[in-house]
Amino acid sequence: MEGTPGNAETAALFERIADLLEIRGENVFKVNAYRRAAENILETGCPLAEIRAEGTLRQVPGVGEAIAEKIEELLDTGRLGFYERLREEVPESLLELLEVPDIGPKRVGLVWKNLGVTDLAGLSAAAADGRLKDLPGLGAKSEAKIRKGLEDLASRKIAVRTPLGVAWELAAAVRESLLGAPGVERIEAGGSLRRMKETVGDLDFLTAASDAEPVMDRLAESPLVAEVLLRGSTKMSVRFRGGMQGDLRVVERARWGTAWQYFTGSQAHNVLLRELALKNGYSLSEYALKRTDGTERLCAEEEEVYRILGMAWIPPELREGRGEIEAALKGGLPRLIELADLKGDLQSHTEASDGRATLEEMAEAARKRGLRYLLVTDHSQGLGIAGGLSPEALLRQVSRIRELGRSFGDGFRLLSGSEVEVHSDGSLDFTDDLLKEVDLVVAAVHSALSGDREKVTGRFLSAVRHPLVHILAHPTGRLLTGKGRTGADADWDRVFSEAAATGTALEINASPMRLDLTDTLARRAMELGCLFAISTDAHAPEQFDFAHFGVSVAKRAWIPPERVVNTWEVDRLLKWAREKPARVADRVR
Ligand code: DGT
Ligand code: CA
Ligand code: CA
Ligand code: ZN
């Protein structure tokens, strides 16, 4: 299976194909078929190889015969002939143009066919010469906007970055394929991926090996790699098939510690650490800690680097130059949450709304993963597109949950819940009487997130203050995939303060499409005293595996386990939920 693309990578490839087809001028149905397939492949938690083995590939929504055949080719050969032919016809460098604001595939096609532009440099030249304004559908105003967009892009105000979930899958596949190369002792990713940043610029691999050539050969020949950009004696840069770039460094095992520390970054963290080293009479580099007399102190492990500089090892998620070095020097690093601290999951969906599996399958999957409880939160009626439950359907589900729950015994509790819509006036989609029937209520704003700031803030405040709402789902509503969606603009300090005062938990949605709250907002909420719920929002059994992404966001926000309500035992959790009305009453008084 070496080199076989995962779901995220396949989805990214189909997005790329859709863009190339649209640039070529292909009809909208064909283009959208690829986009829809990409979206559904991403939503499917189950690896495509497994779906295919079960013989149900053609049952995945959006996957018709033509696309199924392409997936099979990818799975069998790691390549796709259709894509390779398409790339010969439509220069791939045109995809760079899509990063420019105000430019979509249609306009890219226009400048390519009419002006022969094939890359950013060509577009810049055409914009500078005033050749864009005469094209059909453009004009002086559009040209000026595009010129401004190009400037922003050049000054890197807009960076081309890949969502962590996509980069993660690619990195795992690359690591796997390099591990077996002769002489490789160790291989790990560093950079922003290791720090679990929500988006990743490029991948950074570090290898300890007796000989650099075999591992570099292996990477050069990998079906995951589209092009070798640069190759030296211990360094290499490549472009992967999905468009991401990656660096590989080969070092001696004895220097692994300083090298891995250096390539993990962040740059801000490294600068501060180097200053500290200087104060201690060392110059710190990727190769060693060097004393002023020129002698080297080699560090085979990262722990030694930090220990010599007088502190404990700092978890990569904290290495952003946001006070972690001072904290470590004082012995005051926070006790961070770990995946094993999570005792339950507080957002999940079944086929009753938009999930892919039955209640039984979801419960069994959660139990098998060692969770002690699962909250089932199908959507409420107002979210029509997600097959929201009617009040009657919710009541039926509650009694099914009670019945099924009994079969699990004491080790696992199945809890009833709802992901209830918050209407634009701040009211909830279900009556209080109905919501009293479930164990916990998760409130979600799914629509009109981009509205007026005051109004949006008011909506969140109403949800948080509601006596029966326990958790605010994916608060900002941002999406990281495809063209993405920026999160709601609200007065978050006010929302967080109210959440803290009413003991309402803020969700850290672990789905790699969301990672919402973001790390920085979660840290602010942490400072304001909030509680959190780290939830996978699983729509299929495999998606319970997303939990670690949410844990990483919490780590990056310096959140300790006791602040996360799903680290609590179920009895404490339910007591906290039952006391919400009293907390709200106290707040109002
Ligand atoms: P990215 O790729 O933009 O998501 O972010 P990083 O953090 O992975 O950055 P990258 O790939 O440019 O470099 C990997 C690490 O190497 C970076 O986090 C720190 C280290 N590094 C690279 N260039 C410099 C530099 O000029 N100064 C210092 N102090 N460290 C650097
Ligand atoms: Ca990087
Ligand atoms: Ca890099
Ligand atoms: Zn939702």
GROMACS .gro file of N, CA, C and O and ligand atoms in nm, residues 191 201-205 237 245-247 263, ligand 3:
model
   45
  191GLY      N    1   0.871   2.113   1.213
  191GLY     CA    2   0.797   2.228   1.161
  191GLY      C    3   0.660   2.246   1.223
  191GLY      O    4   0.629   2.194   1.330
  201GLY      N    5   0.251   2.527   0.614
  201GLY     CA    6   0.309   2.583   0.491
  201GLY      C    7   0.377   2.475   0.410
  201GLY      O    8   0.336   2.444   0.299
  202ASP      N    9   0.480   2.413   0.468
  202ASP     CA   10   0.541   2.298   0.401
  202ASP      C   11   0.577   2.194   0.506
  202ASP      O   12   0.575   2.222   0.626
  203LEU      N   13   0.605   2.073   0.461
  203LEU     CA   14   0.641   1.965   0.551
  203LEU      C   15   0.792   1.965   0.572
  203LEU      O   16   0.867   1.995   0.478
  204ASP      N   17   0.835   1.935   0.693
  204ASP     CA   18   0.978   1.929   0.724
  204ASP      C   19   1.008   1.793   0.784
  204ASP      O   20   0.961   1.763   0.893
  205PHE      N   21   1.086   1.711   0.711
  205PHE     CA   22   1.122   1.580   0.764
  205PHE      C   23   1.267   1.579   0.805
  205PHE      O   24   1.353   1.634   0.736
  237SER      N   25   1.449   1.919  -0.137
  237SER     CA   26   1.316   1.980  -0.137
  237SER      C   27   1.236   1.920  -0.249
  237SER      O   28   1.288   1.903  -0.359
  245GLN      N   29   0.473   2.141  -0.066
  245GLN     CA   30   0.616   2.118  -0.075
  245GLN      C   31   0.668   2.058   0.054
  245GLN      O   32   0.602   2.065   0.158
  246GLY      N   33   0.785   1.998   0.046
  246GLY     CA   34   0.844   1.937   0.165
  246GLY      C   35   0.996   1.946   0.161
  246GLY      O   36   1.056   1.946   0.054
  247ASP      N   37   1.056   1.956   0.280
  247ASP     CA   38   1.201   1.955   0.294
  247ASP      C   39   1.241   1.828   0.367
  247ASP      O   40   1.171   1.783   0.457
  263PHE      N   41   1.443   2.230   1.365
  263PHE     CA   42   1.347   2.221   1.256
  263PHE      C   43   1.202   2.212   1.303
  263PHE      O   44   1.110   2.217   1.222
  592CA      CA   45   1.035   2.406   0.544
   0.00000   0.00000   0.00000
